[in-house]
């Protein structure tokens, strides 16, 4: 069976359990994506300027602990579909301990 793009929780949950992944239709708008990207780029630049950036593979960068760096990140982490799917796999009262973004630099692996 092929995993298809879906907005249906039951289908996504089944795919997740049967195949180990699911493909969700966009959960946020293009404007929200633009806002997230702009905030992430600004955070990455700030961390480089402050000397606190985690840079690897020449010019790639990891921005860690996004849940502590803006409500726009919390909103996507706490999207009801995401939470329900995570709970389906991890069980009730799971603990999300890491949220980060990896920005691949030019020519990065």
PDB file of N, CA and C in Angstrom:
ATOM      1  N   UNK A   1       0.836  -1.187   0.000  1.00  0.00           N
ATOM      2  CA  UNK A   1       0.000   0.000   0.000  1.00  0.00           C
ATOM      3  C   UNK A   1       0.879   1.248   0.000  1.00  0.00           C
ATOM      4  N   UNK A   2       0.491   2.217  -0.734  1.00  0.00           N
ATOM      5  CA  UNK A   2       1.201   3.485  -0.808  1.00  0.00           C
ATOM      6  C   UNK A   2       0.613   4.460   0.203  1.00  0.00           C
ATOM      7  N   UNK A   3       1.475   5.201   0.867  1.00  0.00           N
ATOM      8  CA  UNK A   3       1.027   6.237   1.784  1.00  0.00           C
ATOM      9  C   UNK A   3       0.694   7.470   0.959  1.00  0.00           C
ATOM     10  N   UNK A   4      -0.518   7.990   1.137  1.00  0.00           N
ATOM     11  CA  UNK A   4      -0.970   9.152   0.383  1.00  0.00           C
ATOM     12  C   UNK A   4      -1.141  10.353   1.305  1.00  0.00           C
ATOM     13  N   UNK A   5      -1.071  11.506   0.733  1.00  0.00           N
ATOM     14  CA  UNK A   5      -1.313  12.759   1.440  1.00  0.00           C
ATOM     15  C   UNK A   5      -2.736  12.758   1.973  1.00  0.00           C
ATOM     16  N   UNK A   6      -2.906  13.135   3.257  1.00  0.00           N
ATOM     17  CA  UNK A   6      -4.236  13.107   3.854  1.00  0.00           C
ATOM     18  C   UNK A   6      -4.414  14.213   4.891  1.00  0.00           C
ATOM     19  N   UNK A   7      -5.660  14.569   5.117  1.00  0.00           N
ATOM     20  CA  UNK A   7      -6.029  15.471   6.210  1.00  0.00           C
ATOM     21  C   UNK A   7      -6.875  14.715   7.226  1.00  0.00           C
ATOM     22  N   UNK A   8      -7.076  13.432   6.988  1.00  0.00           N
ATOM     23  CA  UNK A   8      -7.925  12.596   7.829  1.00  0.00           C
ATOM     24  C   UNK A   8      -7.084  11.937   8.921  1.00  0.00           C
ATOM     25  N   UNK A   9      -7.477  12.148  10.187  1.00  0.00           N
ATOM     26  CA  UNK A   9      -6.699  11.613  11.296  1.00  0.00           C
ATOM     27  C   UNK A   9      -6.632  10.093  11.273  1.00  0.00           C
ATOM     28  N   UNK A  10      -7.742   9.428  11.010  1.00  0.00           N
ATOM     29  CA  UNK A  10      -7.776   7.965  11.019  1.00  0.00           C
ATOM     30  C   UNK A  10      -6.808   7.402   9.973  1.00  0.00           C
ATOM     31  N   UNK A  11      -6.812   7.981   8.794  1.00  0.00           N
ATOM     32  CA  UNK A  11      -5.906   7.541   7.728  1.00  0.00           C
ATOM     33  C   UNK A  11      -4.456   7.803   8.121  1.00  0.00           C
ATOM     34  N   UNK A  12      -4.178   8.982   8.636  1.00  0.00           N
ATOM     35  CA  UNK A  12      -2.816   9.333   9.045  1.00  0.00           C
ATOM     36  C   UNK A  12      -2.335   8.400  10.157  1.00  0.00           C
ATOM     37  N   UNK A  13      -3.180   8.129  11.115  1.00  0.00           N
ATOM     38  CA  UNK A  13      -2.809   7.252  12.226  1.00  0.00           C
ATOM     39  C   UNK A  13      -2.530   5.834  11.718  1.00  0.00           C
ATOM     40  N   UNK A  14      -3.374   5.341  10.840  1.00  0.00           N
ATOM     41  CA  UNK A  14      -3.170   3.999  10.270  1.00  0.00           C
ATOM     42  C   UNK A  14      -1.838   3.941   9.530  1.00  0.00           C
ATOM     43  N   UNK A  15      -1.580   4.939   8.682  1.00  0.00           N
ATOM     44  CA  UNK A  15      -0.323   4.968   7.939  1.00  0.00           C
ATOM     45  C   UNK A  15       0.874   5.018   8.883  1.00  0.00           C
ATOM     46  N   UNK A  16       0.761   5.805   9.911  1.00  0.00           N
ATOM     47  CA  UNK A  16       1.846   5.948  10.875  1.00  0.00           C
ATOM     48  C   UNK A  16       2.159   4.619  11.543  1.00  0.00           C
ATOM     49  N   UNK A  17       1.118   3.897  11.948  1.00  0.00           N
ATOM     50  CA  UNK A  17       1.326   2.615  12.621  1.00  0.00           C
ATOM     51  C   UNK A  17       1.756   1.517  11.646  1.00  0.00           C
ATOM     52  N   UNK A  18       1.229   1.519  10.430  1.00  0.00           N
ATOM     53  CA  UNK A  18       1.560   0.472   9.462  1.00  0.00           C
ATOM     54  C   UNK A  18       2.897   0.702   8.760  1.00  0.00           C
ATOM     55  N   UNK A  19       3.229   1.949   8.473  1.00  0.00           N
ATOM     56  CA  UNK A  19       4.408   2.254   7.656  1.00  0.00           C
ATOM     57  C   UNK A  19       5.497   3.025   8.404  1.00  0.00           C
ATOM     58  N   UNK A  20       5.170   3.520   9.584  1.00  0.00           N
ATOM     59  CA  UNK A  20       6.152   4.276  10.354  1.00  0.00           C
ATOM     60  C   UNK A  20       6.183   5.758  10.021  1.00  0.00           C
ATOM     61  N   UNK A  21       5.318   6.186   9.102  1.00  0.00           N
ATOM     62  CA  UNK A  21       5.220   7.599   8.760  1.00  0.00           C
ATOM     63  C   UNK A  21       3.858   7.851   8.125  1.00  0.00           C
ATOM     64  N   UNK A  22       3.492   9.120   8.074  1.00  0.00           N
ATOM     65  CA  UNK A  22       2.278   9.520   7.385  1.00  0.00           C
ATOM     66  C   UNK A  22       2.558  10.835   6.673  1.00  0.00           C
ATOM     67  N   UNK A  23       1.774  11.102   5.657  1.00  0.00           N
ATOM     68  CA  UNK A  23       1.920  12.344   4.895  1.00  0.00           C
ATOM     69  C   UNK A  23       0.676  13.184   5.120  1.00  0.00           C
ATOM     70  N   UNK A  24       0.857  14.326   5.741  1.00  0.00           N
ATOM     71  CA  UNK A  24      -0.263  15.198   6.068  1.00  0.00           C
ATOM     72  C   UNK A  24      -0.376  16.343   5.075  1.00  0.00           C
ATOM     73  N   UNK A  25      -1.600  16.647   4.715  1.00  0.00           N
ATOM     74  CA  UNK A  25      -1.833  17.862   3.947  1.00  0.00           C
ATOM     75  C   UNK A  25      -1.388  19.029   4.815  1.00  0.00           C
ATOM     76  N   UNK A  26      -1.038  20.145   4.221  1.00  0.00           N
ATOM     77  CA  UNK A  26      -0.546  21.273   5.026  1.00  0.00           C
ATOM     78  C   UNK A  26      -1.486  21.610   6.188  1.00  0.00           C
ATOM     79  N   UNK A  27      -0.902  21.730   7.367  1.00  0.00           N
ATOM     80  CA  UNK A  27      -1.668  22.034   8.573  1.00  0.00           C
ATOM     81  C   UNK A  27      -1.705  23.533   8.858  1.00  0.00           C
ATOM     82  N   UNK A  28      -0.843  24.271   8.165  1.00  0.00           N
ATOM     83  CA  UNK A  28      -0.786  25.710   8.371  1.00  0.00           C
ATOM     84  C   UNK A  28      -0.797  26.410   7.019  1.00  0.00           C
ATOM     85  N   UNK A  29      -1.114  27.662   7.042  1.00  0.00           N
ATOM     86  CA  UNK A  29      -1.243  28.442   5.800  1.00  0.00           C
ATOM     87  C   UNK A  29       0.128  28.870   5.265  1.00  0.00           C
ATOM     88  N   UNK A  30       0.125  29.312   4.034  1.00  0.00           N
ATOM     89  CA  UNK A  30       1.345  29.839   3.415  1.00  0.00           C
ATOM     90  C   UNK A  30       1.873  31.038   4.207  1.00  0.00           C
ATOM     91  N   UNK A  31       0.968  31.868   4.733  1.00  0.00           N
ATOM     92  CA  UNK A  31       1.393  33.016   5.544  1.00  0.00           C
ATOM     93  C   UNK A  31       2.090  32.552   6.822  1.00  0.00           C
ATOM     94  N   UNK A  32       1.555  31.513   7.455  1.00  0.00           N
ATOM     95  CA  UNK A  32       2.192  30.988   8.670  1.00  0.00           C
ATOM     96  C   UNK A  32       3.564  30.409   8.349  1.00  0.00           C
ATOM     97  N   UNK A  33       3.671  29.714   7.233  1.00  0.00           N
ATOM     98  CA  UNK A  33       4.966  29.155   6.823  1.00  0.00           C
ATOM     99  C   UNK A  33       5.963  30.278   6.601  1.00  0.00           C
ATOM    100  N   UNK A  34       5.534  31.327   5.937  1.00  0.00           N
ATOM    101  CA  UNK A  34       6.403  32.483   5.685  1.00  0.00           C
ATOM    102  C   UNK A  34       6.860  33.097   7.018  1.00  0.00           C
ATOM    103  N   UNK A  35       5.943  33.250   7.954  1.00  0.00           N
ATOM    104  CA  UNK A  35       6.276  33.806   9.268  1.00  0.00           C
ATOM    105  C   UNK A  35       7.283  32.928   9.999  1.00  0.00           C
ATOM    106  N   UNK A  36       7.061  31.608   9.979  1.00  0.00           N
ATOM    107  CA  UNK A  36       7.990  30.677  10.628  1.00  0.00           C
ATOM    108  C   UNK A  36       9.383  30.770  10.004  1.00  0.00           C
ATOM    109  N   UNK A  37       9.423  30.808   8.686  1.00  0.00           N
ATOM    110  CA  UNK A  37      10.710  30.874   7.993  1.00  0.00           C
ATOM    111  C   UNK A  37      11.437  32.175   8.318  1.00  0.00           C
ATOM    112  N   UNK A  38      10.724  33.282   8.287  1.00  0.00           N
ATOM    113  CA  UNK A  38      11.345  34.572   8.593  1.00  0.00           C
ATOM    114  C   UNK A  38      11.890  34.589  10.017  1.00  0.00           C
ATOM    115  N   UNK A  39      11.122  34.063  10.953  1.00  0.00           N
ATOM    116  CA  UNK A  39      11.554  34.025  12.357  1.00  0.00           C
ATOM    117  C   UNK A  39      12.776  33.120  12.513  1.00  0.00           C
ATOM    118  N   UNK A  40      12.762  31.969  11.836  1.00  0.00           N
ATOM    119  CA  UNK A  40      13.886  31.039  11.918  1.00  0.00           C
ATOM    120  C   UNK A  40      15.158  31.656  11.337  1.00  0.00           C
ATOM    121  N   UNK A  41      15.051  32.299  10.198  1.00  0.00           N
ATOM    122  CA  UNK A  41      16.214  32.942   9.570  1.00  0.00           C
ATOM    123  C   UNK A  41      16.768  34.036  10.494  1.00  0.00           C
ATOM    124  N   UNK A  42      15.871  34.805  11.109  1.00  0.00           N
ATOM    125  CA  UNK A  42      16.306  35.854  12.033  1.00  0.00           C
ATOM    126  C   UNK A  42      17.002  35.255  13.261  1.00  0.00           C
ATOM    127  N   UNK A  43      16.457  34.173  13.796  1.00  0.00           N
ATOM    128  CA  UNK A  43      17.081  33.507  14.947  1.00  0.00           C
ATOM    129  C   UNK A  43      18.464  32.977  14.591  1.00  0.00           C
ATOM    130  N   UNK A  44      18.568  32.347  13.421  1.00  0.00           N
ATOM    131  CA  UNK A  44      19.853  31.793  12.993  1.00  0.00           C
ATOM    132  C   UNK A  44      20.891  32.902  12.870  1.00  0.00           C
ATOM    133  N   UNK A  45      20.509  34.012  12.265  1.00  0.00           N
ATOM    134  CA  UNK A  45      21.438  35.144  12.112  1.00  0.00           C
ATOM    135  C   UNK A  45      21.838  35.696  13.484  1.00  0.00           C
ATOM    136  N   UNK A  46      20.873  35.835  14.372  1.00  0.00           N
ATOM    137  CA  UNK A  46      21.157  36.343  15.720  1.00  0.00           C
ATOM    138  C   UNK A  46      22.139  35.421  16.455  1.00  0.00           C
ATOM    139  N   UNK A  47      21.925  34.109  16.357  1.00  0.00           N
ATOM    140  CA  UNK A  47      22.811  33.171  17.048  1.00  0.00           C
ATOM    141  C   UNK A  47      24.223  33.213  16.468  1.00  0.00           C
ATOM    142  N   UNK A  48      24.332  33.405  15.166  1.00  0.00           N
ATOM    143  CA  UNK A  48      25.672  33.536  14.565  1.00  0.00           C
ATOM    144  C   UNK A  48      26.354  34.808  15.072  1.00  0.00           C
ATOM    145  N   UNK A  49      25.612  35.924  15.076  1.00  0.00           N
ATOM    146  CA  UNK A  49      26.173  37.201  15.537  1.00  0.00           C
ATOM    147  C   UNK A  49      26.579  37.133  17.005  1.00  0.00           C
ATOM    148  N   UNK A  50      25.802  36.406  17.813  1.00  0.00           N
ATOM    149  CA  UNK A  50      26.077  36.299  19.242  1.00  0.00           C
ATOM    150  C   UNK A  50      27.165  35.269  19.550  1.00  0.00           C
ATOM    151  N   UNK A  51      27.579  34.510  18.540  1.00  0.00           N
ATOM    152  CA  UNK A  51      28.596  33.481  18.760  1.00  0.00           C
ATOM    153  C   UNK A  51      28.056  32.236  19.441  1.00  0.00           C
ATOM    154  N   UNK A  52      26.740  32.052  19.430  1.00  0.00           N
ATOM    155  CA  UNK A  52      26.135  30.896  20.095  1.00  0.00           C
ATOM    156  C   UNK A  52      25.577  29.870  19.108  1.00  0.00           C
ATOM    157  N   UNK A  53      25.787  30.095  17.816  1.00  0.00           N
ATOM    158  CA  UNK A  53      25.221  29.209  16.795  1.00  0.00           C
ATOM    159  C   UNK A  53      25.931  27.862  16.794  1.00  0.00           C
ATOM    160  N   UNK A  54      25.158  26.813  16.531  1.00  0.00           N
ATOM    161  CA  UNK A  54      25.724  25.486  16.317  1.00  0.00           C
ATOM    162  C   UNK A  54      25.823  25.300  14.801  1.00  0.00           C
ATOM    163  N   UNK A  55      27.043  25.451  14.278  1.00  0.00           N
ATOM    164  CA  UNK A  55      27.292  25.351  12.840  1.00  0.00           C
ATOM    165  C   UNK A  55      28.048  24.041  12.600  1.00  0.00           C
ATOM    166  N   UNK A  56      27.638  23.310  11.572  1.00  0.00           N
ATOM    167  CA  UNK A  56      28.264  22.022  11.264  1.00  0.00           C
ATOM    168  C   UNK A  56      28.313  21.837   9.750  1.00  0.00           C
ATOM    169  N   UNK A  57      29.109  20.872   9.307  1.00  0.00           N
ATOM    170  CA  UNK A  57      29.261  20.578   7.875  1.00  0.00           C
ATOM    171  C   UNK A  57      29.512  21.848   7.064  1.00  0.00           C
ATOM    172  N   UNK A  58      30.465  22.616   7.497  1.00  0.00           N
ATOM    173  CA  UNK A  58      30.908  23.858   6.858  1.00  0.00           C
ATOM    174  C   UNK A  58      29.962  25.026   7.090  1.00  0.00           C
ATOM    175  N   UNK A  59      28.718  24.969   6.593  1.00  0.00           N
ATOM    176  CA  UNK A  59      27.849  26.137   6.710  1.00  0.00           C
ATOM    177  C   UNK A  59      26.406  25.787   7.059  1.00  0.00           C
ATOM    178  N   UNK A  60      26.165  24.581   7.559  1.00  0.00           N
ATOM    179  CA  UNK A  60      24.821  24.228   8.009  1.00  0.00           C
ATOM    180  C   UNK A  60      24.676  24.670   9.464  1.00  0.00           C
ATOM    181  N   UNK A  61      23.446  24.869   9.890  1.00  0.00           N
ATOM    182  CA  UNK A  61      23.234  25.381  11.248  1.00  0.00           C
ATOM    183  C   UNK A  61      22.006  24.736  11.871  1.00  0.00           C
ATOM    184  N   UNK A  62      22.120  24.397  13.140  1.00  0.00           N
ATOM    185  CA  UNK A  62      20.991  23.893  13.909  1.00  0.00           C
ATOM    186  C   UNK A  62      20.536  24.984  14.869  1.00  0.00           C
ATOM    187  N   UNK A  63      19.234  25.263  14.870  1.00  0.00           N
ATOM    188  CA  UNK A  63      18.641  26.197  15.828  1.00  0.00           C
ATOM    189  C   UNK A  63      17.805  25.341  16.774  1.00  0.00           C
ATOM    190  N   UNK A  64      18.237  25.275  18.021  1.00  0.00           N
ATOM    191  CA  UNK A  64      17.626  24.382  19.006  1.00  0.00           C
ATOM    192  C   UNK A  64      16.584  25.074  19.863  1.00  0.00           C
ATOM    193  N   UNK A  65      15.801  24.258  20.550  1.00  0.00           N
ATOM    194  CA  UNK A  65      14.823  24.706  21.551  1.00  0.00           C
ATOM    195  C   UNK A  65      13.844  25.733  21.001  1.00  0.00           C
ATOM    196  N   UNK A  66      13.285  25.436  19.838  1.00  0.00           N
ATOM    197  CA  UNK A  66      12.374  26.385  19.202  1.00  0.00           C
ATOM    198  C   UNK A  66      11.156  26.698  20.060  1.00  0.00           C
ATOM    199  N   UNK A  67      10.742  25.748  20.888  1.00  0.00           N
ATOM    200  CA  UNK A  67       9.569  25.999  21.728  1.00  0.00           C
ATOM    201  C   UNK A  67       9.802  27.159  22.692  1.00  0.00           C
ATOM    202  N   UNK A  68      11.052  27.512  22.915  1.00  0.00           N
ATOM    203  CA  UNK A  68      11.388  28.621  23.805  1.00  0.00           C
ATOM    204  C   UNK A  68      11.726  29.903  23.045  1.00  0.00           C
ATOM    205  N   UNK A  69      11.558  29.893  21.729  1.00  0.00           N
ATOM    206  CA  UNK A  69      12.027  31.021  20.916  1.00  0.00           C
ATOM    207  C   UNK A  69      10.938  31.684  20.101  1.00  0.00           C
ATOM    208  N   UNK A  70       9.686  31.488  20.484  1.00  0.00           N
ATOM    209  CA  UNK A  70       8.612  32.184  19.790  1.00  0.00           C
ATOM    210  C   UNK A  70       7.310  31.422  19.800  1.00  0.00           C
ATOM    211  N   UNK A  71       6.230  32.166  19.994  1.00  0.00           N
ATOM    212  CA  UNK A  71       4.905  31.540  20.044  1.00  0.00           C
ATOM    213  C   UNK A  71       4.529  30.903  18.710  1.00  0.00           C
ATOM    214  N   UNK A  72       5.086  31.421  17.609  1.00  0.00           N
ATOM    215  CA  UNK A  72       4.772  30.836  16.304  1.00  0.00           C
ATOM    216  C   UNK A  72       5.261  29.394  16.206  1.00  0.00           C
ATOM    217  N   UNK A  73       6.343  29.056  16.903  1.00  0.00           N
ATOM    218  CA  UNK A  73       6.830  27.677  16.919  1.00  0.00           C
ATOM    219  C   UNK A  73       5.957  26.805  17.817  1.00  0.00           C
ATOM    220  N   UNK A  74       5.538  27.350  18.938  1.00  0.00           N
ATOM    221  CA  UNK A  74       4.670  26.606  19.858  1.00  0.00           C
ATOM    222  C   UNK A  74       3.352  26.252  19.175  1.00  0.00           C
ATOM    223  N   UNK A  75       2.810  27.181  18.401  1.00  0.00           N
ATOM    224  CA  UNK A  75       1.539  26.933  17.710  1.00  0.00           C
ATOM    225  C   UNK A  75       1.611  25.721  16.798  1.00  0.00           C
ATOM    226  N   UNK A  76       2.701  25.551  16.057  1.00  0.00           N
ATOM    227  CA  UNK A  76       2.810  24.400  15.171  1.00  0.00           C
ATOM    228  C   UNK A  76       3.105  23.128  15.962  1.00  0.00           C
ATOM    229  N   UNK A  77       3.910  23.229  17.006  1.00  0.00           N
ATOM    230  CA  UNK A  77       4.199  22.063  17.849  1.00  0.00           C
ATOM    231  C   UNK A  77       2.915  21.556  18.493  1.00  0.00           C
ATOM    232  N   UNK A  78       2.036  22.483  18.882  1.00  0.00           N
ATOM    233  CA  UNK A  78       0.805  22.116  19.587  1.00  0.00           C
ATOM    234  C   UNK A  78      -0.405  22.002  18.662  1.00  0.00           C
ATOM    235  N   UNK A  79      -0.191  21.873  17.366  1.00  0.00           N
ATOM    236  CA  UNK A  79      -1.317  21.696  16.451  1.00  0.00           C
ATOM    237  C   UNK A  79      -2.071  20.427  16.859  1.00  0.00           C
ATOM    238  N   UNK A  80      -3.401  20.480  16.955  1.00  0.00           N
ATOM    239  CA  UNK A  80      -4.174  19.324  17.424  1.00  0.00           C
ATOM    240  C   UNK A  80      -3.885  18.026  16.663  1.00  0.00           C
ATOM    241  N   UNK A  81      -3.720  18.080  15.355  1.00  0.00           N
ATOM    242  CA  UNK A  81      -3.444  16.858  14.589  1.00  0.00           C
ATOM    243  C   UNK A  81      -2.090  16.278  14.974  1.00  0.00           C
ATOM    244  N   UNK A  82      -1.096  17.148  15.129  1.00  0.00           N
ATOM    245  CA  UNK A  82       0.236  16.704  15.507  1.00  0.00           C
ATOM    246  C   UNK A  82       0.205  16.066  16.899  1.00  0.00           C
ATOM    247  N   UNK A  83      -0.450  16.729  17.838  1.00  0.00           N
ATOM    248  CA  UNK A  83      -0.518  16.188  19.199  1.00  0.00           C
ATOM    249  C   UNK A  83      -1.240  14.840  19.244  1.00  0.00           C
ATOM    250  N   UNK A  84      -2.344  14.725  18.515  1.00  0.00           N
ATOM    251  CA  UNK A  84      -3.087  13.462  18.500  1.00  0.00           C
ATOM    252  C   UNK A  84      -2.253  12.330  17.903  1.00  0.00           C
ATOM    253  N   UNK A  85      -1.539  12.614  16.834  1.00  0.00           N
ATOM    254  CA  UNK A  85      -0.708  11.578  16.211  1.00  0.00           C
ATOM    255  C   UNK A  85       0.456  11.185  17.118  1.00  0.00           C
ATOM    256  N   UNK A  86       1.068  12.170  17.752  1.00  0.00           N
ATOM    257  CA  UNK A  86       2.169  11.858  18.665  1.00  0.00           C
ATOM    258  C   UNK A  86       1.670  11.031  19.844  1.00  0.00           C
ATOM    259  N   UNK A  87       0.517  11.388  20.370  1.00  0.00           N
ATOM    260  CA  UNK A  87      -0.054  10.628  21.477  1.00  0.00           C
ATOM    261  C   UNK A  87      -0.405   9.203  21.045  1.00  0.00           C
ATOM    262  N   UNK A  88      -0.839   9.048  19.818  1.00  0.00           N
ATOM    263  CA  UNK A  88      -1.174   7.733  19.294  1.00  0.00           C
ATOM    264  C   UNK A  88       0.044   6.803  19.298  1.00  0.00           C
ATOM    265  N   UNK A  89       1.203   7.359  19.036  1.00  0.00           N
ATOM    266  CA  UNK A  89       2.435   6.569  18.999  1.00  0.00           C
ATOM    267  C   UNK A  89       3.092   6.480  20.373  1.00  0.00           C
ATOM    268  N   UNK A  90       3.154   7.600  21.081  1.00  0.00           N
ATOM    269  CA  UNK A  90       3.933   7.678  22.318  1.00  0.00           C
ATOM    270  C   UNK A  90       3.122   7.445  23.587  1.00  0.00           C
ATOM    271  N   UNK A  91       1.798   7.470  23.478  1.00  0.00           N
ATOM    272  CA  UNK A  91       0.959   7.270  24.653  1.00  0.00           C
ATOM    273  C   UNK A  91       0.581   8.582  25.319  1.00  0.00           C
ATOM    274  N   UNK A  92      -0.383   8.471  26.225  1.00  0.00           N
ATOM    275  CA  UNK A  92      -0.900   9.638  26.931  1.00  0.00           C
ATOM    276  C   UNK A  92       0.196  10.294  27.762  1.00  0.00           C
ATOM    277  N   UNK A  93       0.171  11.623  27.795  1.00  0.00           N
ATOM    278  CA  UNK A  93       1.069  12.406  28.643  1.00  0.00           C
ATOM    279  C   UNK A  93       2.539  12.262  28.240  1.00  0.00           C
ATOM    280  N   UNK A  94       2.806  12.167  26.946  1.00  0.00           N
ATOM    281  CA  UNK A  94       4.178  12.079  26.464  1.00  0.00           C
ATOM    282  C   UNK A  94       4.901  13.390  26.727  1.00  0.00           C
ATOM    283  N   UNK A  95       6.214  13.355  26.675  1.00  0.00           N
ATOM    284  CA  UNK A  95       7.041  14.538  26.898  1.00  0.00           C
ATOM    285  C   UNK A  95       7.848  14.825  25.637  1.00  0.00           C
ATOM    286  N   UNK A  96       7.632  15.977  25.054  1.00  0.00           N
ATOM    287  CA  UNK A  96       8.401  16.409  23.895  1.00  0.00           C
ATOM    288  C   UNK A  96       9.625  17.148  24.426  1.00  0.00           C
ATOM    289  N   UNK A  97      10.803  16.581  24.224  1.00  0.00           N
ATOM    290  CA  UNK A  97      11.996  17.151  24.840  1.00  0.00           C
ATOM    291  C   UNK A  97      12.913  17.877  23.873  1.00  0.00           C
ATOM    292  N   UNK A  98      12.597  17.841  22.589  1.00  0.00           N
ATOM    293  CA  UNK A  98      13.490  18.490  21.635  1.00  0.00           C
ATOM    294  C   UNK A  98      12.705  19.006  20.438  1.00  0.00           C
ATOM    295  N   UNK A  99      12.910  20.259  20.130  1.00  0.00           N
ATOM    296  CA  UNK A  99      12.371  20.842  18.913  1.00  0.00           C
ATOM    297  C   UNK A  99      13.449  21.731  18.330  1.00  0.00           C
ATOM    298  N   UNK A 100      13.875  21.400  17.135  1.00  0.00           N
ATOM    299  CA  UNK A 100      14.923  22.199  16.508  1.00  0.00           C
ATOM    300  C   UNK A 100      14.759  22.186  14.998  1.00  0.00           C
ATOM    301  N   UNK A 101      15.473  23.092  14.358  1.00  0.00           N
ATOM    302  CA  UNK A 101      15.488  23.177  12.902  1.00  0.00           C
ATOM    303  C   UNK A 101      16.924  23.044  12.438  1.00  0.00           C
ATOM    304  N   UNK A 102      17.100  22.335  11.348  1.00  0.00           N
ATOM    305  CA  UNK A 102      18.405  22.233  10.709  1.00  0.00           C
ATOM    306  C   UNK A 102      18.342  22.980   9.383  1.00  0.00           C
ATOM    307  N   UNK A 103      19.231  23.921   9.222  1.00  0.00           N
ATOM    308  CA  UNK A 103      19.293  24.718   8.000  1.00  0.00           C
ATOM    309  C   UNK A 103      20.521  24.237   7.228  1.00  0.00           C
ATOM    310  N   UNK A 104      20.291  23.577   6.104  1.00  0.00           N
ATOM    311  CA  UNK A 104      21.402  23.055   5.312  1.00  0.00           C
ATOM    312  C   UNK A 104      22.055  24.179   4.531  1.00  0.00           C
ATOM    313  N   UNK A 105      23.353  24.311   4.699  1.00  0.00           N
ATOM    314  CA  UNK A 105      24.104  25.321   3.982  1.00  0.00           C
ATOM    315  C   UNK A 105      24.395  24.890   2.547  1.00  0.00           C
ATOM    316  N   UNK A 106      24.909  25.800   1.735  1.00  0.00           N
ATOM    317  CA  UNK A 106      25.231  25.475   0.338  1.00  0.00           C
ATOM    318  C   UNK A 106      26.188  24.292   0.237  1.00  0.00           C
ATOM    319  N   UNK A 107      25.811  23.308  -0.548  1.00  0.00           N
ATOM    320  CA  UNK A 107      26.665  22.144  -0.753  1.00  0.00           C
ATOM    321  C   UNK A 107      26.733  21.198   0.416  1.00  0.00           C
ATOM    322  N   UNK A 108      25.884  21.411   1.413  1.00  0.00           N
ATOM    323  CA  UNK A 108      25.896  20.543   2.579  1.00  0.00           C
ATOM    324  C   UNK A 108      25.372  19.152   2.245  1.00  0.00           C
ATOM    325  N   UNK A 109      25.815  18.155   3.018  1.00  0.00           N
ATOM    326  CA  UNK A 109      25.357  16.778   2.753  1.00  0.00           C
ATOM    327  C   UNK A 109      23.894  16.581   3.098  1.00  0.00           C
TER     328      UNK A 109
END
